[in-house]
Tab-separated table of C-alpha atoms and ligand atoms in Angstrom:
chain	number	residue	atom	x	y	z
V	287	MET	CA	1.194	-6.955	-30.941
V	288	LYS	CA	-1.411	-9.731	-30.951
V	289	LYS	CA	-1.685	-9.600	-34.756
V	290	GLU	CA	2.087	-10.181	-35.135
V	291	LEU	CA	2.007	-13.036	-32.645
V	292	GLU	CA	-0.941	-14.643	-34.418
V	293	SER	CA	0.808	-14.445	-37.776
V	294	LEU	CA	3.836	-16.112	-36.207
V	295	ARG	CA	1.496	-18.812	-34.881
V	296	ASP	CA	0.068	-19.311	-38.370
V	297	SER	CA	3.501	-19.348	-40.065
V	298	ASP	CA	5.701	-22.430	-40.518
V	299	LEU	CA	8.546	-21.065	-38.378
V	300	TYR	CA	9.323	-23.979	-36.049
V	301	PRO	CA	10.161	-23.015	-32.414
V	302	PHE	CA	13.494	-24.465	-31.272
V	303	HIS	CA	13.432	-22.055	-28.339
V	304	MET	CA	11.665	-21.429	-25.050
V	305	PRO	CA	8.942	-21.744	-23.804
V	306	GLY	CA	8.959	-25.510	-23.494
V	307	HIS	CA	5.337	-26.018	-24.577
V	308	LYS	CA	6.469	-25.178	-28.177
V	309	ARG	CA	3.074	-23.709	-29.002
V	310	ASN	CA	2.004	-27.350	-29.390
V	311	PRO	CA	-1.778	-27.872	-29.021
V	312	ASP	CA	-1.035	-31.279	-27.428
V	313	ALA	CA	1.228	-29.794	-24.746
V	314	GLY	CA	-1.280	-30.152	-21.925
V	315	ALA	CA	-4.542	-28.776	-20.637
V	316	MET	CA	-3.509	-25.118	-20.983
V	317	ALA	CA	-2.035	-25.534	-24.467
V	318	GLY	CA	-4.893	-23.630	-26.075
V	319	TYR	CA	-3.738	-20.514	-24.237
V	320	MET	CA	-0.151	-20.821	-25.405
V	321	ASP	CA	-0.215	-20.490	-29.148
V	322	ILE	CA	0.989	-16.873	-29.040
V	323	ASP	CA	3.283	-17.363	-26.048
V	324	ILE	CA	6.884	-16.890	-27.213
V	325	THR	CA	10.219	-15.589	-25.963
V	326	GLU	CA	12.539	-12.906	-27.395
V	327	ILE	CA	13.186	-14.274	-30.863
V	328	ASP	CA	14.314	-12.383	-33.978
V	329	ASP	CA	11.886	-9.657	-35.087
V	330	TYR	CA	9.830	-9.862	-31.878
V	331	ASP	CA	11.707	-7.262	-29.858
V	332	ASN	CA	12.812	-7.336	-26.203
V	333	LEU	CA	10.995	-5.562	-23.367
V	334	HIS	CA	14.286	-4.632	-21.717
V	335	ASP	CA	15.623	-2.903	-24.822
V	336	ALA	CA	12.494	-2.237	-26.852
V	337	GLU	CA	12.911	-0.989	-30.428
V	338	GLY	CA	10.356	-2.960	-32.459
V	339	ILE	CA	6.806	-4.155	-31.845
V	340	ILE	CA	7.046	-3.671	-28.069
V	341	LEU	CA	8.303	-0.106	-28.407
V	342	GLU	CA	5.541	0.599	-30.907
V	343	ALA	CA	2.965	-0.701	-28.418
V	344	GLU	CA	4.523	1.293	-25.560
V	345	LYS	CA	4.359	4.434	-27.725
V	346	ARG	CA	0.641	3.833	-28.245
V	347	ALA	CA	0.116	3.729	-24.450
V	348	GLU	CA	2.355	6.776	-24.059
V	349	ARG	CA	0.152	8.781	-26.447
V	350	LEU	CA	-3.048	7.646	-24.759
V	351	TYR	CA	-1.902	8.921	-21.366
V	352	GLY	CA	0.145	11.889	-22.621
V	353	ALA	CA	3.392	10.664	-21.017
V	354	LYS	CA	6.924	11.318	-22.282
V	355	GLU	CA	8.005	7.710	-21.780
V	356	THR	CA	5.925	4.639	-20.955
V	357	HIS	CA	7.063	1.099	-20.182
V	358	PHE	CA	5.064	-2.105	-20.025
V	359	LEU	CA	5.197	-3.949	-16.716
V	360	VAL	CA	4.668	-7.695	-16.560
V	361	ASN	CA	5.255	-7.963	-12.789
V	362	GLY	CA	2.377	-5.673	-11.881
V	363	SER	CA	2.433	-2.189	-10.393
V	364	THR	CA	4.571	-3.815	-7.711
V	365	ALA	CA	7.574	-3.839	-10.083
V	366	GLY	CA	6.761	-0.263	-11.103
V	367	ILE	CA	6.735	0.941	-7.488
V	368	LEU	CA	10.004	-0.837	-6.652
V	369	SER	CA	11.651	0.643	-9.761
V	370	ALA	CA	10.230	4.157	-9.339
V	371	VAL	CA	11.313	4.458	-5.711
V	372	SER	CA	14.729	2.931	-6.394
V	373	ALA	CA	15.338	5.321	-9.285
V	374	ALA	CA	14.042	8.429	-7.509
V	375	VAL	CA	15.752	8.123	-4.120
V	376	SER	CA	19.432	7.445	-3.487
V	377	ASP	CA	20.476	4.444	-1.411
V	378	GLY	CA	19.795	5.291	2.249
V	379	GLY	CA	17.933	8.478	1.233
V	380	LYS	CA	14.697	9.986	2.538
V	381	LEU	CA	11.238	9.464	1.064
V	382	LEU	CA	8.012	11.171	2.090
V	383	ALA	CA	5.127	8.725	1.643
V	384	GLY	CA	1.445	8.437	2.477
V	385	ARG	CA	1.092	6.019	5.419
V	386	ASN	CA	-1.681	4.339	3.405
V	387	SER	CA	0.826	3.133	0.786
V	388	HIS	CA	0.724	-0.383	-0.618
V	389	LYS	CA	3.255	-2.806	0.839
V	390	ALA	CA	5.410	-2.576	-2.336
V	391	LEU	CA	6.434	0.914	-1.183
V	392	TYR	CA	7.604	-0.469	2.172
V	393	HIS	CA	9.436	-3.268	0.396
V	394	ALA	CA	11.254	-0.701	-1.760
V	395	ALA	CA	12.231	1.158	1.415
V	396	TYR	CA	13.580	-2.097	2.847
V	397	LEU	CA	15.578	-2.998	-0.263
V	398	ARG	CA	17.088	0.493	-0.626
V	399	GLN	CA	17.504	1.094	3.136
V	400	LEU	CA	15.440	4.275	2.961
V	401	GLU	CA	14.304	6.492	5.767
V	402	LEU	CA	10.534	6.882	5.481
V	403	LYS	CA	8.752	10.054	6.573
V	404	TYR	CA	4.981	9.746	6.573
V	405	LEU	CA	2.088	11.832	5.351
V	406	LYS	CA	-1.076	11.085	7.240
V	407	PRO	CA	-4.090	10.942	4.937
V	408	GLY	CA	-7.187	12.759	6.114
V	409	LYS	CA	-10.134	10.841	7.498
V	410	ILE	CA	-13.362	10.606	5.593
V	411	GLU	CA	-16.478	9.504	7.388
V	412	PRO	CA	-19.117	8.633	4.810
V	413	GLY	CA	-22.373	9.527	6.544
V	414	ASN	CA	-20.580	9.157	9.936
V	415	TYR	CA	-20.847	5.398	9.670
V	416	GLY	CA	-17.136	4.595	9.672
V	417	ILE	CA	-13.765	5.977	8.698
V	418	LEU	CA	-11.947	5.708	5.388
V	419	TRP	CA	-8.451	6.816	4.535
V	420	GLY	CA	-8.948	10.110	2.719
V	421	LYS	CA	-6.900	12.582	0.741
V	422	ILE	CA	-3.338	13.738	1.239
V	423	ASP	CA	-3.339	17.400	2.206
V	424	PRO	CA	-1.069	19.444	-0.116
V	425	GLY	CA	-0.393	21.760	2.850
V	426	GLU	CA	1.117	18.842	4.782
V	427	VAL	CA	3.373	18.015	1.821
V	428	GLU	CA	4.527	21.639	1.711
V	429	GLU	CA	5.163	21.700	5.447
V	430	SER	CA	7.129	18.427	5.410
V	431	LEU	CA	9.283	19.547	2.478
V	432	ASN	CA	9.969	22.862	4.200
V	433	ILE	CA	11.024	21.134	7.422
V	434	ASP	CA	13.063	18.356	5.874
V	435	ARG	CA	15.252	19.501	3.014
V	436	ASP	CA	16.763	16.020	2.501
V	437	ILE	CA	13.556	14.481	1.159
V	438	GLU	CA	14.244	13.303	-2.392
V	439	ALA	CA	10.814	12.138	-3.475
V	440	VAL	CA	7.148	12.123	-2.454
V	441	PHE	CA	4.987	9.010	-2.894
V	442	ILE	CA	1.193	9.322	-2.974
V	443	THR	CA	-1.540	6.769	-3.675
V	444	SER	CA	-4.300	8.323	-5.762
V	445	PRO	CA	-6.909	7.065	-6.320
V	446	THR	CA	-6.887	4.831	-3.257
V	447	TYR	CA	-8.240	1.291	-3.213
V	448	ASP	CA	-11.533	2.842	-2.104
V	449	GLY	CA	-11.563	5.317	-5.006
V	450	ILE	CA	-10.582	8.512	-3.192
V	451	SER	CA	-8.317	10.924	-5.097
V	452	SER	CA	-5.931	13.602	-3.856
V	453	ASP	CA	-5.196	16.920	-5.535
V	454	ILE	CA	-2.212	15.728	-7.571
V	455	ARG	CA	-1.907	18.984	-9.509
V	456	ALA	CA	-1.396	20.993	-6.312
V	457	ILE	CA	0.964	18.400	-4.810
V	458	ALA	CA	3.026	18.239	-8.047
V	459	GLU	CA	3.437	22.007	-8.025
V	460	ILE	CA	4.653	21.966	-4.422
V	461	CYS	CA	7.092	19.103	-5.116
V	462	HIS	CA	8.480	20.833	-8.182
V	463	ASN	CA	8.965	24.106	-6.314
V	464	HIS	CA	11.201	22.075	-4.002
V	465	ASN	CA	12.866	20.196	-6.875
V	466	VAL	CA	11.489	16.951	-5.482
V	467	ILE	CA	10.155	14.041	-7.557
V	468	LEU	CA	6.470	13.148	-7.227
V	469	ILE	CA	5.609	9.456	-7.697
V	470	VAL	CA	1.897	8.631	-7.895
V	471	ASP	CA	0.761	5.088	-7.285
V	472	ALA	CA	-2.311	5.198	-9.521
V	473	ALA	CA	-2.542	1.399	-9.667
V	474	HIS	CA	-6.312	1.793	-9.349
V	475	GLY	CA	-6.610	4.719	-11.766
V	476	ALA	CA	-5.587	3.393	-15.205
V	477	HIS	CA	-8.954	4.563	-16.545
V	478	PHE	CA	-8.652	8.119	-15.148
V	479	GLY	CA	-8.473	10.890	-17.747
V	480	LEU	CA	-9.529	8.670	-20.627
V	481	TYR	CA	-13.071	10.042	-20.911
V	482	LYS	CA	-14.719	13.366	-20.179
V	483	GLY	CA	-16.753	12.059	-17.244
V	484	LEU	CA	-13.741	10.546	-15.449
V	485	PRO	CA	-11.404	12.275	-12.983
V	486	GLU	CA	-8.123	13.600	-14.442
V	487	ASN	CA	-5.100	11.364	-14.850
V	488	ALA	CA	-2.024	11.892	-12.645
V	489	VAL	CA	0.209	12.062	-15.742
V	490	ARG	CA	-1.684	15.071	-17.065
V	491	GLU	CA	-1.782	16.537	-13.564
V	492	GLY	CA	2.011	16.763	-13.614
V	493	ALA	CA	3.347	13.843	-11.519
V	494	ASP	CA	6.876	12.791	-12.554
V	495	ILE	CA	6.256	9.048	-12.361
V	496	VAL	CA	2.829	7.395	-12.510
V	497	ILE	CA	2.103	3.699	-12.159
V	498	HIS	CA	-1.092	2.134	-13.512
V	499	SER	CA	-2.294	-1.445	-13.070
V	500	VAL	CA	-4.073	-1.934	-16.387
V	501	HIS	CA	-5.292	-5.257	-15.038
V	502	LYS	CA	-7.273	-3.674	-12.205
V	503	THR	CA	-9.828	-1.423	-13.917
V	504	LEU	CA	-9.161	-2.025	-17.629
V	505	ALA	CA	-9.361	-5.178	-19.707
V	506	SER	CA	-5.814	-6.506	-19.518
V	507	MET	CA	-4.500	-9.723	-17.986
V	508	THR	CA	-3.590	-10.049	-14.315
V	509	GLN	CA	-0.036	-8.847	-13.594
V	510	THR	CA	-0.008	-6.235	-16.365
V	511	ALA	CA	0.721	-2.594	-15.620
V	512	LEU	CA	2.329	0.568	-17.003
V	513	ILE	CA	4.884	3.011	-15.691
V	514	HIS	CA	4.946	6.529	-17.149
V	515	VAL	CA	7.651	9.112	-16.674
V	516	GLN	CA	7.892	12.749	-17.668
V	517	GLY	CA	9.709	15.967	-16.760
V	518	LYS	CA	13.379	16.567	-16.055
V	519	LEU	CA	13.710	15.427	-12.455
V	520	VAL	CA	13.791	11.660	-12.966
V	521	ASN	CA	16.942	10.026	-14.303
V	522	ARG	CA	15.254	7.866	-16.924
V	523	GLU	CA	18.247	5.639	-17.605
V	524	ARG	CA	18.334	4.790	-13.895
V	525	LEU	CA	14.616	3.997	-14.002
V	526	ARG	CA	15.129	1.690	-17.006
V	527	ARG	CA	17.965	-0.011	-15.140
V	528	TYR	CA	15.734	-0.801	-12.180
V	529	LEU	CA	12.981	-2.042	-14.476
V	530	ARG	CA	15.523	-4.500	-15.888
V	531	ILE	CA	16.488	-5.554	-12.351
V	532	TYR	CA	13.003	-6.025	-10.902
V	533	GLN	CA	11.255	-7.493	-13.939
V	534	SER	CA	11.622	-10.975	-15.327
V	535	SER	CA	14.243	-11.490	-18.018
V	536	SER	CA	11.603	-13.591	-19.812
V	537	PRO	CA	8.642	-11.218	-20.001
V	538	SER	CA	5.489	-12.930	-21.191
V	539	TYR	CA	4.404	-12.010	-24.711
V	540	VAL	CA	0.859	-12.997	-23.833
V	541	LEU	CA	0.852	-10.440	-21.024
V	542	MET	CA	2.484	-7.744	-23.147
V	543	SER	CA	0.113	-8.266	-26.052
V	544	SER	CA	-2.788	-8.165	-23.610
V	545	ILE	CA	-1.679	-4.659	-22.542
V	546	ASP	CA	-1.508	-3.611	-26.174
V	547	SER	CA	-4.936	-5.070	-26.972
V	548	CYS	CA	-6.339	-3.238	-23.953
V	549	ILE	CA	-4.869	0.111	-25.098
V	550	ARG	CA	-6.157	-0.441	-28.636
V	551	ASP	CA	-9.614	-1.253	-27.309
V	552	ILE	CA	-9.676	2.015	-25.344
V	553	GLU	CA	-8.468	3.904	-28.422
V	554	SER	CA	-11.178	2.462	-30.599
V	555	ARG	CA	-14.168	2.331	-28.231
V	556	GLY	CA	-13.103	3.965	-24.971
V	557	ASP	CA	-16.031	6.393	-25.037
V	558	GLU	CA	-18.504	3.534	-25.231
V	559	ILE	CA	-16.750	1.544	-22.456
V	560	PHE	CA	-16.479	4.484	-20.090
V	561	SER	CA	-19.945	5.855	-20.691
V	562	ARG	CA	-21.210	2.371	-19.802
V	563	LEU	CA	-19.147	2.492	-16.591
V	564	ILE	CA	-20.508	5.891	-15.611
V	565	GLY	CA	-24.042	4.786	-16.481
V	566	PHE	CA	-23.633	1.685	-14.285
V	567	LYS	CA	-22.407	3.714	-11.326
V	568	ASP	CA	-25.196	6.305	-11.698
V	569	LYS	CA	-27.765	3.540	-11.881
V	570	ILE	CA	-26.435	1.812	-8.753
V	571	LEU	CA	-26.422	5.093	-6.802
V	572	LYS	CA	-29.890	6.062	-7.991
V	573	GLU	CA	-31.540	2.724	-7.369
V	574	THR	CA	-30.074	2.219	-3.904
V	575	LYS	CA	-30.456	5.771	-2.599
V	576	ASP	CA	-33.501	4.925	-0.489
V	577	CYS	CA	-31.838	2.023	1.313
V	578	LYS	CA	-32.184	2.390	5.056
V	579	LYS	CA	-29.504	0.102	6.416
V	580	LEU	CA	-26.971	0.150	3.589
V	581	PHE	CA	-25.380	3.157	1.975
V	582	ILE	CA	-23.190	3.740	-1.081
V	583	PRO	CA	-21.064	6.896	-0.954
V	584	GLY	CA	-21.478	9.133	-4.003
V	585	LYS	CA	-19.029	11.046	-6.172
V	586	ASP	CA	-18.434	13.703	-3.519
V	587	ILE	CA	-16.510	11.063	-1.516
V	588	VAL	CA	-15.592	8.314	-3.968
V	589	SER	CA	-14.508	10.046	-7.178
V	590	ASP	CA	-13.733	6.771	-8.954
V	591	PRO	CA	-16.836	5.320	-10.644
V	592	CYS	CA	-15.241	1.840	-10.589
V	593	LYS	CA	-15.561	1.636	-6.809
V	594	VAL	CA	-18.870	0.736	-5.197
V	595	LEU	CA	-18.587	0.738	-1.411
V	596	VAL	CA	-21.533	-1.069	0.112
V	597	CYS	CA	-21.432	0.434	3.615
V	598	ALA	CA	-23.388	-0.572	6.716
V	599	LYS	CA	-25.285	2.379	8.153
V	600	ASP	CA	-25.641	1.583	11.800
V	601	GLY	CA	-23.356	-1.285	12.666
V	602	ALA	CA	-26.090	-3.903	12.305
V	603	ILE	CA	-23.709	-5.771	10.028
V	604	THR	CA	-19.934	-5.758	9.487
V	605	GLY	CA	-18.119	-5.310	6.198
V	606	GLN	CA	-17.042	-8.944	6.301
V	607	GLN	CA	-20.663	-10.027	6.803
V	608	ILE	CA	-21.791	-7.923	3.824
V	609	TYR	CA	-18.956	-9.517	1.839
V	610	ASP	CA	-19.927	-13.054	2.877
V	611	ILE	CA	-23.641	-12.539	2.250
V	612	LEU	CA	-23.098	-11.041	-1.208
V	613	ARG	CA	-20.786	-13.914	-2.061
V	614	LEU	CA	-22.659	-16.845	-0.585
V	615	ASP	CA	-26.320	-15.838	-0.786
V	616	TYR	CA	-26.295	-13.738	-3.949
V	617	LYS	CA	-23.307	-15.297	-5.750
V	618	LEU	CA	-21.623	-11.925	-6.210
V	619	GLN	CA	-17.881	-12.005	-5.443
V	620	PRO	CA	-16.735	-8.733	-3.833
V	621	GLU	CA	-13.195	-7.384	-4.143
V	622	MET	CA	-12.590	-6.727	-0.470
V	623	ALA	CA	-14.113	-6.301	2.986
V	624	GLY	CA	-13.325	-3.282	5.130
V	625	ASP	CA	-14.718	-3.350	8.636
V	626	PHE	CA	-17.944	-1.479	7.849
V	627	TYR	CA	-18.178	-1.966	4.094
V	628	SER	CA	-17.619	-4.353	1.258
V	629	LEU	CA	-15.928	-3.068	-1.891
V	630	MET	CA	-17.267	-4.074	-5.287
V	631	ILE	CA	-15.306	-3.154	-8.419
V	632	ILE	CA	-17.289	-2.369	-11.546
V	633	THR	CA	-15.934	-1.502	-15.007
V	634	GLY	CA	-17.317	-0.745	-18.449
V	635	TYR	CA	-16.817	-4.423	-19.216
V	636	ASP	CA	-19.471	-5.532	-16.745
V	637	THR	CA	-22.728	-6.832	-18.126
V	638	ASP	CA	-26.110	-5.155	-17.588
V	639	GLU	CA	-27.246	-8.371	-15.968
V	640	GLY	CA	-24.349	-8.325	-13.483
V	641	ILE	CA	-25.079	-4.724	-12.463
V	642	ASP	CA	-28.809	-5.481	-12.086
V	643	ARG	CA	-27.989	-8.465	-9.890
V	644	LEU	CA	-25.843	-6.244	-7.666
V	645	ILE	CA	-28.593	-3.621	-7.323
V	646	ALA	CA	-31.197	-6.270	-6.547
V	647	ALA	CA	-28.924	-7.883	-3.949
V	648	ILE	CA	-28.206	-4.576	-2.173
V	649	LYS	CA	-31.913	-3.726	-2.007
V	650	ASP	CA	-32.871	-7.199	-0.857
V	651	LEU	CA	-30.168	-7.280	1.828
V	652	ASP	CA	-31.299	-3.833	2.960
V	653	GLN	CA	-34.873	-5.112	3.414
V	654	LYS	CA	-33.618	-8.085	5.434
V	655	LEU	CA	-31.575	-5.794	7.667
V	656	ILE	CA	-34.581	-3.513	8.238
V	657	LYS	CA	-36.653	-6.493	9.243
V	658	LYS	CA	-33.945	-7.805	11.547
V	659	ALA	CA	-33.580	-4.401	13.224
V	660	ASP	CA	-37.378	-4.177	13.676
V	661	ASP	CA	-37.312	-7.587	15.348
V	662	ARG	CA	-34.491	-6.508	17.640
V	663	ASN	CA	-35.772	-2.976	17.930
V	664	GLU	CA	-32.315	-1.583	18.716
V	665	PRO	CA	-30.178	0.125	16.101
V	666	LYS	CA	-26.472	0.079	16.930
V	667	LYS	CA	-23.941	2.736	16.041
V	668	ALA	CA	-21.092	1.602	13.814
V	669	SER	CA	-17.549	1.774	15.095
V	670	GLY	CA	-16.141	1.159	11.658
V	671	ASN	CA	-12.579	2.027	10.811
V	672	SER	CA	-11.167	1.151	7.418
V	673	TYR	CA	-8.205	-1.253	7.672
V	674	GLY	CA	-7.835	-0.239	11.321
V	675	GLY	CA	-5.223	2.289	10.379
V	676	ALA	CA	-7.282	5.242	9.273
V	677	GLY	CA	-6.684	7.089	12.483
V	678	ASP	CA	-3.182	7.041	13.845
V	679	TYR	CA	-0.299	4.903	12.794
V	680	PRO	CA	2.180	3.315	15.169
V	681	LYS	CA	5.363	5.133	16.112
V	682	ALA	CA	8.597	3.803	14.580
V	683	LEU	CA	11.679	3.197	16.722
V	684	PHE	CA	13.778	1.660	13.952
V	685	PRO	CA	13.729	1.882	10.159
V	686	ILE	CA	12.190	-1.056	8.330
V	687	TYR	CA	15.465	-2.306	6.872
V	688	LYS	CA	17.016	-2.629	10.355
V	689	ALA	CA	14.008	-4.115	12.122
V	690	TRP	CA	13.051	-6.649	9.435
V	691	ASP	CA	16.539	-8.159	9.560
V	692	ALA	CA	16.904	-7.997	13.354
V	693	GLU	CA	16.434	-11.033	15.622
V	694	SER	CA	12.768	-11.534	16.433
V	695	GLU	CA	10.540	-13.912	18.362
V	696	LEU	CA	6.873	-14.850	18.371
V	697	MET	CA	4.798	-13.777	21.335
V	698	ASP	CA	1.167	-13.752	22.307
V	699	ILE	CA	-0.480	-10.700	20.775
V	700	SER	CA	-2.240	-9.815	24.014
V	701	ALA	CA	1.142	-9.167	25.654
V	702	ALA	CA	2.703	-7.325	22.705
V	703	GLY	CA	1.751	-3.776	23.809
V	704	GLY	CA	4.877	-1.611	23.873
V	705	ARG	CA	6.971	-4.176	21.968
V	706	ILE	CA	8.564	-3.491	18.597
V	707	SER	CA	7.194	-5.371	15.618
V	708	GLY	CA	9.508	-7.646	13.649
V	709	GLU	CA	7.039	-8.079	10.764
V	710	PHE	CA	4.524	-6.328	8.599
V	711	ILE	CA	0.916	-6.983	9.562
V	712	ASN	CA	-1.744	-6.073	7.047
V	713	LEU	CA	-5.147	-6.978	5.819
V	714	TYR	CA	-5.046	-8.451	2.326
V	715	PRO	CA	-6.440	-6.876	0.336
V	716	PRO	CA	-5.618	-3.963	0.465
V	717	GLY	CA	-2.030	-4.757	1.561
V	718	ILE	CA	-1.528	-1.528	3.524
V	719	PRO	CA	0.543	-2.228	6.657
V	720	LEU	CA	-1.265	-1.830	9.972
V	721	ILE	CA	2.194	-2.021	11.513
V	722	ALA	CA	5.638	-2.242	9.904
V	723	PRO	CA	8.842	-3.758	11.288
V	724	GLY	CA	10.386	-1.301	13.765
V	725	GLU	CA	7.026	0.166	14.879
V	726	ILE	CA	5.585	-0.186	18.378
V	727	PHE	CA	2.423	-2.173	19.117
V	728	THR	CA	-0.242	-0.073	20.829
V	729	LYS	CA	-3.223	-1.412	22.770
V	730	GLU	CA	-5.583	0.093	20.174
V	731	LEU	CA	-3.819	-1.659	17.311
V	732	ILE	CA	-3.810	-4.966	19.185
V	733	ALA	CA	-7.558	-4.586	19.730
V	734	ASP	CA	-8.082	-3.795	16.023
V	735	ILE	CA	-6.062	-6.835	14.913
V	736	GLY	CA	-8.066	-9.026	17.319
V	737	LYS	CA	-11.271	-7.627	15.840
V	738	TYR	CA	-10.126	-8.432	12.285
V	739	ILE	CA	-9.152	-11.980	13.231
V	740	ASN	CA	-12.525	-12.458	14.957
V	741	ALA	CA	-14.274	-11.169	11.841
V	742	LYS	CA	-12.309	-13.799	9.854
V	743	MET	CA	-10.642	-11.168	7.709
V	744	ASN	CA	-7.403	-12.056	5.968
V	745	VAL	CA	-4.769	-10.739	8.393
V	746	GLN	CA	-1.280	-11.321	7.002
V	747	GLY	CA	1.680	-11.298	9.381
V	748	ALA	CA	-0.201	-12.436	12.521
V	749	PHE	CA	0.042	-16.155	13.261
V	750	ILE	CA	-2.578	-18.435	14.726
V	751	THR	CA	-1.242	-21.653	16.220
V	752	GLU	CA	-2.997	-25.029	16.109
V	753	ASN	CA	-4.285	-24.313	19.643
V	754	GLY	CA	-5.801	-21.054	18.456
V	755	GLU	CA	-3.190	-18.841	20.139
V	756	ARG	CA	-2.600	-15.526	18.362
V	757	LYS	CA	1.058	-14.676	17.911
V	758	VAL	CA	2.944	-11.760	16.457
V	759	SER	CA	6.611	-11.269	15.712
V	760	VAL	CA	8.434	-8.816	17.989
V	761	LEU	CA	12.086	-7.857	18.172
V	762	LYS	CA	14.021	-9.748	20.846
V	763	SER	CA	14.672	-7.512	23.813
V	764	ALA	CA	18.284	-6.796	24.745
V	765	ASP	CA	18.135	-8.682	28.087
J	690	LIG	C1	-2.656	0.920	-4.217
J	690	LIG	C2	-1.968	-0.260	-4.824
J	690	LIG	N1	-0.747	-0.107	-5.354
J	690	LIG	C3	-0.076	-1.125	-5.894
J	690	LIG	C4	-0.613	-2.389	-5.937
J	690	LIG	C5	0.156	-3.505	-6.571
J	690	LIG	O1	-0.351	-3.732	-7.839
J	690	LIG	P1	-0.092	-5.071	-8.668
J	690	LIG	O2	-1.009	-6.089	-8.095
J	690	LIG	O3	-0.444	-4.678	-10.078
J	690	LIG	O4	1.337	-5.431	-8.509
J	690	LIG	C6	-1.889	-2.612	-5.399
J	690	LIG	C7	-2.492	-3.948	-5.420
J	690	LIG	O5	-3.560	-4.193	-5.006
J	690	LIG	C8	-2.577	-1.517	-4.827
J	690	LIG	O6	-3.792	-1.669	-4.258
């Protein structure tokens, strides 16, 4: 697509149309980025009814992933999740979803007034130093579908933010035996299946709808993503309708051509890019394996080579501290802090120098932690717990769509035990709710939220007043 847009730029066709910058190099500081930014004009196709250059580009992505139908997304995987869930489940219907789903899933449930049934991901304890959300057990999917015959679709996140994958092939088979649609949020797995050393892709593993954020682990611009559909269970016209509803009516050509350039790059030199990625991950694991205070889980736990979890071994340091130190002292910006680890994303587009800096920083920090522990002479045991939710999740008294619209009030978090939440509270990233509207605050959750606020993590949905009071939204009681 970029070639066509560049030839338009170089032609003498004058733009009496949107966007307002008119591809004019004097249109402001960002003008240099706008010379291929157009709207739906003759010969340049329309994302919402693609039949020309956009369809051609979508077909290229379709072939790469082996899907039956692929659409470009310019509003991120978020728009893909909203559309997939809306198309797969009838209004007011039932959806079985991993409790570790991204907030877009919960927003879809709100918009479509769905009843959510949850799958509880297993716990993974890398080296017993803390807990991560793990895999979805296919047996639990089977059991839930056997018990509840009204479930219309299953929603699984694989790989997770932390790079843990579930057995999609087995789950797809179970869903299809029950005639139920399987949606896989593979926002973090756009690179899966594209090279022999990478885990398999959910499309090829048989999921009915798969969503990929090409901006997360491939070289496409922020906000770009793909939705793939296959099989007979999904009503594709209904899916296209929801894509038209949830996506902008003025999709950016810069974003769309960036998806196409990304797909073409993988087609032409994917092997080189991905063998670099795998080489980087192997090197990081090898060179840091003797660290005493820090620990990076290997492939047996984190199947995704893009995810490097720098974990604290014995609680001498929190995930947020690792994050801050890497950022401030070593000038390495992490992706996220969990409570006992900091997540670094690597790709085949990293530089050798960047990877070497990361390895050197991990080893150096490890030495400092050893020295500090020697000085203190008292190793502590970690009580890590990824996103606070990797154990139990709160019990729901009301569905999200009722509770989010009900009358609520702010109250001090310390007194909120037993009260029903009026809001989502989550760490961002990863955007997985610790509690959703309609669920009951427990003492354990309140303690976890307090711990996150103390650790200066980004807790969305809890409010801190000017006086430092910590408030949460709860439903007004009847009296
Ligand atoms: C698991 C998961 N799904 C979906 C999304 C939403 O993706 P996007 O930012 O492309 O809208 C995210 C974002 O971080 C995510 O982590």
